[in-house]
mmCIF file of C-alpha atoms and ligand atoms in Angstrom:
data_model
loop_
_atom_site.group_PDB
_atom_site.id
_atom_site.type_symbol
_atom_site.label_atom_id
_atom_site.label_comp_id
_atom_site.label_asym_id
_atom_site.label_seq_id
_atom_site.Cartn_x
_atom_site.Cartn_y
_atom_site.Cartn_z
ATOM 1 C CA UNK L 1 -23.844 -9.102 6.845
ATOM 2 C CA UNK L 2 -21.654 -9.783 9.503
ATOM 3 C CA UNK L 3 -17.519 -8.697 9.127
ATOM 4 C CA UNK L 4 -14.490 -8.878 11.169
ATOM 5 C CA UNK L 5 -11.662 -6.487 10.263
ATOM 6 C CA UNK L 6 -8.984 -7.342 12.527
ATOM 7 C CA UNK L 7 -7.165 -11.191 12.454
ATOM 8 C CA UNK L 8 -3.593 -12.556 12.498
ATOM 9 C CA UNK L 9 -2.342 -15.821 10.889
ATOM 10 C CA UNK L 10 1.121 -17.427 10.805
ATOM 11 C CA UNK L 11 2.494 -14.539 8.765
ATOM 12 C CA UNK L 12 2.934 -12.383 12.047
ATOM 13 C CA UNK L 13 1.860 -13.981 15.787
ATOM 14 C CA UNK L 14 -1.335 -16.126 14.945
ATOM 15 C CA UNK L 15 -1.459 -19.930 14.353
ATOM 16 C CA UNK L 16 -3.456 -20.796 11.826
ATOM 17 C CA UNK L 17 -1.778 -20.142 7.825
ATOM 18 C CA UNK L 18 -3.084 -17.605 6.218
ATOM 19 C CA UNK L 19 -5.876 -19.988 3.970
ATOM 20 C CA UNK L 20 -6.871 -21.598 7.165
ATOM 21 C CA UNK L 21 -8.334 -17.991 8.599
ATOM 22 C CA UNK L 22 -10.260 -17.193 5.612
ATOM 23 C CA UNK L 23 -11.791 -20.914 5.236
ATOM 24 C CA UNK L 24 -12.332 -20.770 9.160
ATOM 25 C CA UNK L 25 -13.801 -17.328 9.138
ATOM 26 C CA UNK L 26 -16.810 -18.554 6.133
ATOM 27 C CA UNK L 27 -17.158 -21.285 7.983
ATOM 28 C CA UNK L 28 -18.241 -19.175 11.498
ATOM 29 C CA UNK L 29 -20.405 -17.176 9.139
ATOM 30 C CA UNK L 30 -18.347 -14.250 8.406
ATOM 31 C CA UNK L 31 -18.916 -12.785 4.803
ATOM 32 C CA UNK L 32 -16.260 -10.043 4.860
ATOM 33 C CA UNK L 33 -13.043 -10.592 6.818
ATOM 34 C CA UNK L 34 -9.763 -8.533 6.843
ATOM 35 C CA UNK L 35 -6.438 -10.254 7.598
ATOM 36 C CA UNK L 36 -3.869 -7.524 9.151
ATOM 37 C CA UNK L 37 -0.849 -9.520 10.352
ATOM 38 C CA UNK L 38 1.719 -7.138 12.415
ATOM 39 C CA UNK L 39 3.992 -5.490 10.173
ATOM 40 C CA UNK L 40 3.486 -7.585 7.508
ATOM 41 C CA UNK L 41 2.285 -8.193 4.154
ATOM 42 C CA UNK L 42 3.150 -11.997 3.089
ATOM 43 C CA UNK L 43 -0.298 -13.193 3.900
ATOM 44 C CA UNK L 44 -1.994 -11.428 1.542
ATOM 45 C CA UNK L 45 -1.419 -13.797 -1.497
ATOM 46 C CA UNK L 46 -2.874 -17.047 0.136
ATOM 47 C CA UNK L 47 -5.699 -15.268 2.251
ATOM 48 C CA UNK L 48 -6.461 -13.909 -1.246
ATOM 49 C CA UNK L 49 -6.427 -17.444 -3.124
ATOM 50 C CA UNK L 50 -8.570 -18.727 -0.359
ATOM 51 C CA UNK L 51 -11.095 -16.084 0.048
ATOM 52 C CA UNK L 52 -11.761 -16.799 -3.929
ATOM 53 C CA UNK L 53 -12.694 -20.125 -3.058
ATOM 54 C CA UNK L 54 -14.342 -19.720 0.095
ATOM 55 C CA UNK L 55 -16.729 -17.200 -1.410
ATOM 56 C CA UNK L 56 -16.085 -14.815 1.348
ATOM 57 C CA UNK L 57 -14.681 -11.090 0.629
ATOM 58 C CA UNK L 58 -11.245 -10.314 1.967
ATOM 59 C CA UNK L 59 -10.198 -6.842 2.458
ATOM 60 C CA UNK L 60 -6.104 -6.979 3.055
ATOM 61 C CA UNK L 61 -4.796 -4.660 5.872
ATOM 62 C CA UNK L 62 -1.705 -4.534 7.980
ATOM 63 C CA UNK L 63 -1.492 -3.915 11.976
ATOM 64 C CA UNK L 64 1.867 -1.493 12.458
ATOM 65 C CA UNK L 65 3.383 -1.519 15.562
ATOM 66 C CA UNK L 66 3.994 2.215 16.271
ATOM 67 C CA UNK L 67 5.438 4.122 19.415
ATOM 68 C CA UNK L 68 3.113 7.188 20.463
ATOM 69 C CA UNK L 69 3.986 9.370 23.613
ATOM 70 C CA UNK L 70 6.183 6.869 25.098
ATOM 71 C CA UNK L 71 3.582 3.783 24.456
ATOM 72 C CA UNK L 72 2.982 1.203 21.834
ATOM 73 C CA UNK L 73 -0.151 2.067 19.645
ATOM 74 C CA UNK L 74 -1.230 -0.571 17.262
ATOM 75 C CA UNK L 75 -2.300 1.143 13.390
ATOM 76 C CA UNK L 76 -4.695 -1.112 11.682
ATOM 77 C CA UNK L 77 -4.061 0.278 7.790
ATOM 78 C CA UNK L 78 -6.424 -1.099 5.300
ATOM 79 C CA UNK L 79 -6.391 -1.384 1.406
ATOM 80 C CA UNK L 80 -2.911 0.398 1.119
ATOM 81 C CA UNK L 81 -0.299 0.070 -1.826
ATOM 82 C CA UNK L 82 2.268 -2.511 -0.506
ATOM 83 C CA UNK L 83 4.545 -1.620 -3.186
ATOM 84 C CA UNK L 84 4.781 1.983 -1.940
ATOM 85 C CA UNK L 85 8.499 2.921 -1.409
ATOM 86 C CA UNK L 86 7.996 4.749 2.414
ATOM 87 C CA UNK L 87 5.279 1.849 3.238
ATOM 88 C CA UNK L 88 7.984 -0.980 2.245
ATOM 89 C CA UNK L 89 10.943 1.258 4.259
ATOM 90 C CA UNK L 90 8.409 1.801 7.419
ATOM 91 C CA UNK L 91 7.828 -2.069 7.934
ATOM 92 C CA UNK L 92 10.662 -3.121 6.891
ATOM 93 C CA UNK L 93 12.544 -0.448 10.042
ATOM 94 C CA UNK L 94 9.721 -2.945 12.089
ATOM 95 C CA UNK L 95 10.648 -5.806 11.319
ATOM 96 C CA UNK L 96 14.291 -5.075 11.678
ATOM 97 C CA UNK L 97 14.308 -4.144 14.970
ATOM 98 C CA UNK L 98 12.138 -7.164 15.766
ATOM 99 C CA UNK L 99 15.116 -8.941 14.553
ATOM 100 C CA UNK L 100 17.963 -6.686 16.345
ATOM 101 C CA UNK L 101 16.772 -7.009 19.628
ATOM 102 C CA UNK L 102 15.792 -11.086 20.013
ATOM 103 C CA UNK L 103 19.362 -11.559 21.124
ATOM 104 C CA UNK L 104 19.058 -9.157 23.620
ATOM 105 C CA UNK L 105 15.467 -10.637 24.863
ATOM 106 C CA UNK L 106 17.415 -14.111 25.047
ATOM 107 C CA UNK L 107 20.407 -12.700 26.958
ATOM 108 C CA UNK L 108 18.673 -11.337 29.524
ATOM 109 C CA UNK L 109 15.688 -14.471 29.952
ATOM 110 C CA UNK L 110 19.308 -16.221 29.835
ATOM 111 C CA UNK L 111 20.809 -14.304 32.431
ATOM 112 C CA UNK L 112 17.535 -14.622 34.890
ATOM 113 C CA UNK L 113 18.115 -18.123 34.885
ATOM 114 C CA UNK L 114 15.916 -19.395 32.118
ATOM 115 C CA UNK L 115 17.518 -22.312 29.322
ATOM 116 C CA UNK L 116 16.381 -20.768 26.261
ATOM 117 C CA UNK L 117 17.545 -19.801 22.994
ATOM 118 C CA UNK L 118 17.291 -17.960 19.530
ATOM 119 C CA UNK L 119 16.892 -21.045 17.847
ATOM 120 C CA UNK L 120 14.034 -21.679 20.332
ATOM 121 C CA UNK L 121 12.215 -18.549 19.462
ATOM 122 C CA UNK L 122 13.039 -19.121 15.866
ATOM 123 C CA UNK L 123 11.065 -22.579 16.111
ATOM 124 C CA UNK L 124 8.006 -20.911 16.975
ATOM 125 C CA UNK L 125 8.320 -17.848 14.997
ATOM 126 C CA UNK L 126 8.591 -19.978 11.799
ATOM 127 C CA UNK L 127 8.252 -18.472 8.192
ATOM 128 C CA UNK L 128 7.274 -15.060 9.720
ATOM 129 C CA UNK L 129 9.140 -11.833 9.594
ATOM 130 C CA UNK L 130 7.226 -10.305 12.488
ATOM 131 C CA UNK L 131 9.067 -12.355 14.656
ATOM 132 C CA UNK L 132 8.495 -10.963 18.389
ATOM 133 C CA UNK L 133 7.168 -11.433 21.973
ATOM 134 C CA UNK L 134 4.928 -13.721 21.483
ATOM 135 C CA UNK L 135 6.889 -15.915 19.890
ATOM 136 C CA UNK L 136 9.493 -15.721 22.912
ATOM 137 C CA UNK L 137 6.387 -15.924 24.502
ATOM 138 C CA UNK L 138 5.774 -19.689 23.146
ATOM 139 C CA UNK L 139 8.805 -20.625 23.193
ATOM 140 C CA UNK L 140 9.063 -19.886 27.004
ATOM 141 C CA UNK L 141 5.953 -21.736 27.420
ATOM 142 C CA UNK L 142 7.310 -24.663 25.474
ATOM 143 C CA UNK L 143 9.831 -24.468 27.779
ATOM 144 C CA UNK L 144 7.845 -24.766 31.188
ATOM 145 C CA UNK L 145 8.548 -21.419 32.208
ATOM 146 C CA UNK L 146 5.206 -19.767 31.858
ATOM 147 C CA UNK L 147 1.419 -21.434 31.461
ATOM 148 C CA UNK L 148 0.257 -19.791 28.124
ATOM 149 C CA UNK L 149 1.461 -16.097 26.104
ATOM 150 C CA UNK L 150 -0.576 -14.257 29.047
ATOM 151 C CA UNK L 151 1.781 -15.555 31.544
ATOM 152 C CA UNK L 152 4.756 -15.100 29.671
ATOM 153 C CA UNK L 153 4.205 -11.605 28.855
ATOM 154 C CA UNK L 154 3.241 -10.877 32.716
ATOM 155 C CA UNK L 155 5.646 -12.313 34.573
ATOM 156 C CA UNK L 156 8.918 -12.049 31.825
ATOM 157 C CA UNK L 157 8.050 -10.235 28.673
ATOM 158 C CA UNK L 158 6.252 -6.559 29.586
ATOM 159 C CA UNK L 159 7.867 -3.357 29.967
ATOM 160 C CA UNK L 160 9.606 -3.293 33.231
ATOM 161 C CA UNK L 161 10.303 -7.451 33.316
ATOM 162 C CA UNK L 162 13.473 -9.027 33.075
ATOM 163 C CA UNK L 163 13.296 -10.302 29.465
ATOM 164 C CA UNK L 164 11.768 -7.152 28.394
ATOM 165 C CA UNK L 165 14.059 -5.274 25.204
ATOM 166 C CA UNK L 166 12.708 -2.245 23.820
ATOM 167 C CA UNK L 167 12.464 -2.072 19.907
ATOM 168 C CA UNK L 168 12.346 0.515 17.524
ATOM 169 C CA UNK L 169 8.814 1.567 16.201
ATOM 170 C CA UNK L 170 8.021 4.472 13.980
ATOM 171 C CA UNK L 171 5.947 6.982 15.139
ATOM 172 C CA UNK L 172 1.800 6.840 15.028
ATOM 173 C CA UNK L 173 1.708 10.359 13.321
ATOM 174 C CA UNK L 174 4.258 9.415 10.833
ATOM 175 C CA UNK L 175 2.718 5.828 9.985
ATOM 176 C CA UNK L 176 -0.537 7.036 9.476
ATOM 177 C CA UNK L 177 0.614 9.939 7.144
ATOM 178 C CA UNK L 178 2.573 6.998 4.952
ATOM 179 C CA UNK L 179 -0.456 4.624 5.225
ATOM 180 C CA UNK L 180 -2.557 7.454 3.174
ATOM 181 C CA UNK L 181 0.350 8.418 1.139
ATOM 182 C CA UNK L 182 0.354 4.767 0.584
ATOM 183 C CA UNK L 183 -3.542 5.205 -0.344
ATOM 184 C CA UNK L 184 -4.398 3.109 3.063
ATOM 185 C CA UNK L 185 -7.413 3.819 5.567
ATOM 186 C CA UNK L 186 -5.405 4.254 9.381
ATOM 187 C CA UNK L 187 -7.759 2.839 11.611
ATOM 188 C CA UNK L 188 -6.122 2.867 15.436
ATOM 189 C CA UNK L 189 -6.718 -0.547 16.589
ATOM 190 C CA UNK L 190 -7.874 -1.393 20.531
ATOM 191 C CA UNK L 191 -7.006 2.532 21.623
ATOM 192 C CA UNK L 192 -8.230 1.735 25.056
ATOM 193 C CA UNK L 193 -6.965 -1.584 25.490
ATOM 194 C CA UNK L 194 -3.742 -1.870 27.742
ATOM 195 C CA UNK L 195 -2.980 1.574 28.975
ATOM 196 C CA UNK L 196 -4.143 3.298 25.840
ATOM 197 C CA UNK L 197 -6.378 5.380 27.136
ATOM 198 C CA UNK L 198 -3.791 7.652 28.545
ATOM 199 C CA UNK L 199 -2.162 8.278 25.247
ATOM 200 C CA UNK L 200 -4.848 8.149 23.806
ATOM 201 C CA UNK L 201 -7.420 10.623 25.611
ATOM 202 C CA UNK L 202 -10.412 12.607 23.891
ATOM 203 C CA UNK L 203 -7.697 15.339 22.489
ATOM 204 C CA UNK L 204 -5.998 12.968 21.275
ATOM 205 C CA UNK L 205 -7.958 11.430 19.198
ATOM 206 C CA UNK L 206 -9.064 14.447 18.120
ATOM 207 C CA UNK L 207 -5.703 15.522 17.079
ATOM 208 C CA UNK L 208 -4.922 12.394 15.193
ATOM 209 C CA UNK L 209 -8.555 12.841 13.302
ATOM 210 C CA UNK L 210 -7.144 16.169 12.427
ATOM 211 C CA UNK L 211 -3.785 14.373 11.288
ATOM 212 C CA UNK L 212 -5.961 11.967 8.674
ATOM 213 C CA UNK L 213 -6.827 9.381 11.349
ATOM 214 C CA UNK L 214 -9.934 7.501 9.553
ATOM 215 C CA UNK L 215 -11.367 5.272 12.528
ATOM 216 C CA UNK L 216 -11.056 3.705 15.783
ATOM 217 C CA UNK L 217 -11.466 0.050 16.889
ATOM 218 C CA UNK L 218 -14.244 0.197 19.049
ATOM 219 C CA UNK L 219 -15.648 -3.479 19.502
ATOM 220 C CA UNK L 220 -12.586 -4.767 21.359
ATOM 221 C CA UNK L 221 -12.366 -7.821 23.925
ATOM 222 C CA UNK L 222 -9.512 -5.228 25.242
ATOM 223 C CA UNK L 223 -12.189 -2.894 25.907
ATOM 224 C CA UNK L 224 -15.159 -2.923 28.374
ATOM 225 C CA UNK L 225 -18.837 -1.976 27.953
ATOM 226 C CA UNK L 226 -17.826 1.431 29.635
ATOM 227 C CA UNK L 227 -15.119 1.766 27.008
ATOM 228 C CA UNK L 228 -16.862 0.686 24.266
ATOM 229 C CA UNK L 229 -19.993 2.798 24.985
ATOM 230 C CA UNK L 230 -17.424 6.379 25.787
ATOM 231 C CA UNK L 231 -15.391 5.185 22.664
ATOM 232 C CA UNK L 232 -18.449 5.179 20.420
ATOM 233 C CA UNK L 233 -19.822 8.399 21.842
ATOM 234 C CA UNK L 234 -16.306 10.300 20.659
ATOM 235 C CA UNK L 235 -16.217 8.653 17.719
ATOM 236 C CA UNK L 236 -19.715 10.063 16.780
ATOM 237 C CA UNK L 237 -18.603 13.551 17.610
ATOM 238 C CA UNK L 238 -15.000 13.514 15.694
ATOM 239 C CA UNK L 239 -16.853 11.566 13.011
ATOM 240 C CA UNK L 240 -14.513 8.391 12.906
ATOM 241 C CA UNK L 241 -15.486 5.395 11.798
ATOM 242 C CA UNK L 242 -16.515 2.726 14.043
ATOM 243 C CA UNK L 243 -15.172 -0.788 13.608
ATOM 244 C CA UNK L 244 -15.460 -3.557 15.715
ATOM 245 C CA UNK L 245 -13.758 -7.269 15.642
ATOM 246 C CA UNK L 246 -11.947 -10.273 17.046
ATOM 247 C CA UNK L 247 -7.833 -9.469 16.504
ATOM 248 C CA UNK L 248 -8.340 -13.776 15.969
ATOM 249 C CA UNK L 249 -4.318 -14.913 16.828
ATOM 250 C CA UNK L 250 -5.738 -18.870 16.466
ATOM 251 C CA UNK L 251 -4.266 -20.675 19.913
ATOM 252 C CA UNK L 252 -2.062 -18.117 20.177
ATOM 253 C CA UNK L 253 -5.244 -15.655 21.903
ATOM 254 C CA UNK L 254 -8.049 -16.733 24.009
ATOM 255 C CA UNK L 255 -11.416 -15.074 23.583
ATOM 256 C CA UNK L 256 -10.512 -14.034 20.155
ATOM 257 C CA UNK L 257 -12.513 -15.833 18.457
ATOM 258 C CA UNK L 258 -13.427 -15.073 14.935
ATOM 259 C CA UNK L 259 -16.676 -13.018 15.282
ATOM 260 C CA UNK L 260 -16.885 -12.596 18.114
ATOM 261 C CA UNK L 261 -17.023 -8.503 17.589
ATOM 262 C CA UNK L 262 -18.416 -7.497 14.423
ATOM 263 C CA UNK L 263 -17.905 -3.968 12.015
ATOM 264 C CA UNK L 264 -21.759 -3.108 11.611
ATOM 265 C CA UNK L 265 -22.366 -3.302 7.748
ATOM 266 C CA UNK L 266 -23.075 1.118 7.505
ATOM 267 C CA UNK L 267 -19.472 1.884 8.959
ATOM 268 C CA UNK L 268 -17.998 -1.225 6.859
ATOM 269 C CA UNK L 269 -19.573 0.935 3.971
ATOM 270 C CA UNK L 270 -18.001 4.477 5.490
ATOM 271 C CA UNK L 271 -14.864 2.684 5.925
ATOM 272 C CA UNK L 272 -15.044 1.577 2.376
ATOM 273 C CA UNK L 273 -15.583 4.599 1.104
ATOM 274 C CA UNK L 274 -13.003 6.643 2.731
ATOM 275 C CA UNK L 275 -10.549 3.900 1.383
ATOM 276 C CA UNK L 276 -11.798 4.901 -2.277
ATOM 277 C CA UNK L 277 -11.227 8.426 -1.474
ATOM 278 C CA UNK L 278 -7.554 7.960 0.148
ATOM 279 C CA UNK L 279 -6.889 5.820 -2.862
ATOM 280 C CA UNK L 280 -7.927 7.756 -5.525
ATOM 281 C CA UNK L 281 -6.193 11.215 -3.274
ATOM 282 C CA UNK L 282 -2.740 8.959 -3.304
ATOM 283 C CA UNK L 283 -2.634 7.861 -7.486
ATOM 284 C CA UNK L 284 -1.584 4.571 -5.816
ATOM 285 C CA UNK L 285 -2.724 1.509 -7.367
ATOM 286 C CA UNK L 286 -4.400 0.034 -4.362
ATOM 287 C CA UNK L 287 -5.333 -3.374 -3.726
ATOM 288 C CA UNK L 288 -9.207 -4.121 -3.993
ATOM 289 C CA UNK L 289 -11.316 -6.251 -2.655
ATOM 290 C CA UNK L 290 -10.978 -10.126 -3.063
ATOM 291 C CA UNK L 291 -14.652 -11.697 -3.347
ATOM 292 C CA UNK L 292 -18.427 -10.806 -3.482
ATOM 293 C CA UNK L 293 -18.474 -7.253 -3.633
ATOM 294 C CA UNK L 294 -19.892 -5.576 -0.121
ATOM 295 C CA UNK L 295 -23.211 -4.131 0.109
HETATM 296 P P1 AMP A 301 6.508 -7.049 20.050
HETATM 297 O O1 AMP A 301 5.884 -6.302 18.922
HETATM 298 O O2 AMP A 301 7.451 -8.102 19.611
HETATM 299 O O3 AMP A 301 7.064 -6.144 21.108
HETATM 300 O O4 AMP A 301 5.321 -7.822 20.749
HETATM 301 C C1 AMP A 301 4.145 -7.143 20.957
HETATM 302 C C2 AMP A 301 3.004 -8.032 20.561
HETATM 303 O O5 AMP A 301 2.746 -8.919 21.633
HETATM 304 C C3 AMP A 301 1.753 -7.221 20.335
HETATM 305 O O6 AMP A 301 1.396 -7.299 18.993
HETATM 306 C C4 AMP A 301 0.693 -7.824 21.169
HETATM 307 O O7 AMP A 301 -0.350 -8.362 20.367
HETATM 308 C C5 AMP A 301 1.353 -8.938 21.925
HETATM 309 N N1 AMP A 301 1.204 -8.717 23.364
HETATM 310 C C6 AMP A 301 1.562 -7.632 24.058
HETATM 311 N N2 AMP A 301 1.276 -7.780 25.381
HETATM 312 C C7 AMP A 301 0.694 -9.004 25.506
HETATM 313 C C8 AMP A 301 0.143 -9.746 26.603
HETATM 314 N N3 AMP A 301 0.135 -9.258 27.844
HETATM 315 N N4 AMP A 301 -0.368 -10.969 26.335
HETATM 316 C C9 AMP A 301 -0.356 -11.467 25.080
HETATM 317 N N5 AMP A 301 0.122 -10.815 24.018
HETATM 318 C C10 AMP A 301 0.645 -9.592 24.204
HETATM 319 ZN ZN1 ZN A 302 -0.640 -10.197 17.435
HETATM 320 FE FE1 FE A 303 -2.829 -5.154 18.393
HETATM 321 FE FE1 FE A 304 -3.908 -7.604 16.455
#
């Protein structure tokens, strides 16, 4: 049983639609995927429709974008109630700010030289409402100005770069307390992968297990054996769950691709059942799983 727990489409930064990640992810072999686009719900319908007729089990997450200590931290949050009031507010602050600071992220690529402009941005960011870097990130390469998102982000789009605009993220304590309100698993995707590990040392982790923190994203292509092994060790003693898998983006990532990490089918099954337990703790009516049933 092989499952990947972690992929993007076209409703946040990936490239493929929604449909086209479940049918590709059967196709590579996969028989459980989870689709978390950033901040977003509006994949879940079609991934859903397509999973039916693929024959392969969806379980519908979310990555959040959060800000902890001073850093972005990614929350994977699986299974939750997208209909839940403070869930709906939290992404919908995201998404917001995604949207009140692209003029500012044109300006100054603008005013260090570079021809681009919303409309640009808005070209590549399509239908989504998790319109962001990478989609500058495109449209910059569209434009010449970098080779591929890598590029982009290094020379123009990071923290400390001349197109870089900071945005407003909620918290990682307070979206993981409104993912389980919301009767969600919070699962901290790629801790270790840029610069996480200083945020996001031993203690912690162990204080965010102690805030409701579920599992960690251990099998990474952000994180190296060394990582993975240390990562795995920690999450044995603070009893987190261990998932593993590609964060898939289509074009839009390389070395992503589907399967290439996998959730090993016991901690699929812990993860699983700490979702029933959140859900049923929450009286939320939480989504279930689309498909063959797992295990
Ligand atoms: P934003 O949320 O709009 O600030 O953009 C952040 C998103 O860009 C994250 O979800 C990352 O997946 C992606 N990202 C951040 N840094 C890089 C990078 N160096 N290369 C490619 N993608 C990146
Ligand atoms: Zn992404
Ligand atoms: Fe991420
Ligand atoms: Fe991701």
């Amino acid at each position: 049983m092989r499952a990947d727990l972690h992929t993007h489409s076209l409703a946040s930064d990936g490239t493929d639609l929604p449909a086209e990640v479940v049918r590709k992810a059967a196709r590579a072999g996969l028989d459980v995927l989870a689709l978390t686009d950033h901040d977003s719900t509006s994949g879940w319908e079609p991934a859903a429709g397509a999973a039916l007729e693929a024959g392969i089990t969806l379980v519908r997450g979310i990555e959040i974008s959060t800000r902890h200590r001073g850093r972005s931290v990614h929350l994977l949050a699986y299974l939750p109630d997208p209909t839940h009031e403070p869930l709906v507010a939290l992404l919908a602050g995201i998404v917001d700010g995604r949207n009140e600071r692209m003029p500012g992220i044109v300006k100054a690529l603008q005013d260090h030289g570079l021809q681009i402009s919303e409309d640009d941005v808005r070209r590549e960011a399509g239908a989504t409402a998790a319109s962001g870097r990478p989609h500058v990130a495109d449209a910059l390469v569209r434009l010449g100005a970098a080779r591929d998102r890598s590029e982009a982000f290094r020379t123009l789009l990071d923290p400390g770069m001349p197109g870089y605009v900071h945005r407003h993220a909620p918290s990682l304590t307070a979206a993981i307390e409104v993912v389980r309100a919301a009767g969600g698993a919070p699962v901290l995707a790629h801790p270790w992968g840029r610069g996480g590990r200083t945020v996001l040392d031993p203690e912690g982790l162990a204080e965010l297990r102690r805030l409701g923190l579920v599992g960690i994203e251990v099998d990474h292509q952000d994180h190296d054996p060394g990582a993975r092994e240390h990562l795995r060790a920690l999450a044995r003693d603070l009893d987190l769950v261990v998932t593993g898998s590609s964060d898939y983006h289509g074009l839009g990532k390389v070395d992503h691709e589907l399967g290439v990490n996998s959730t090993a089918p016991a901690e699929l099954e812990r993860l699983l059942d700490r979702a029933a337990t959140l859900a049923a703790a929450s009286g939320r009516p939480v989504p279930g799983l689309v498909g063959p049933a797992v295990g």
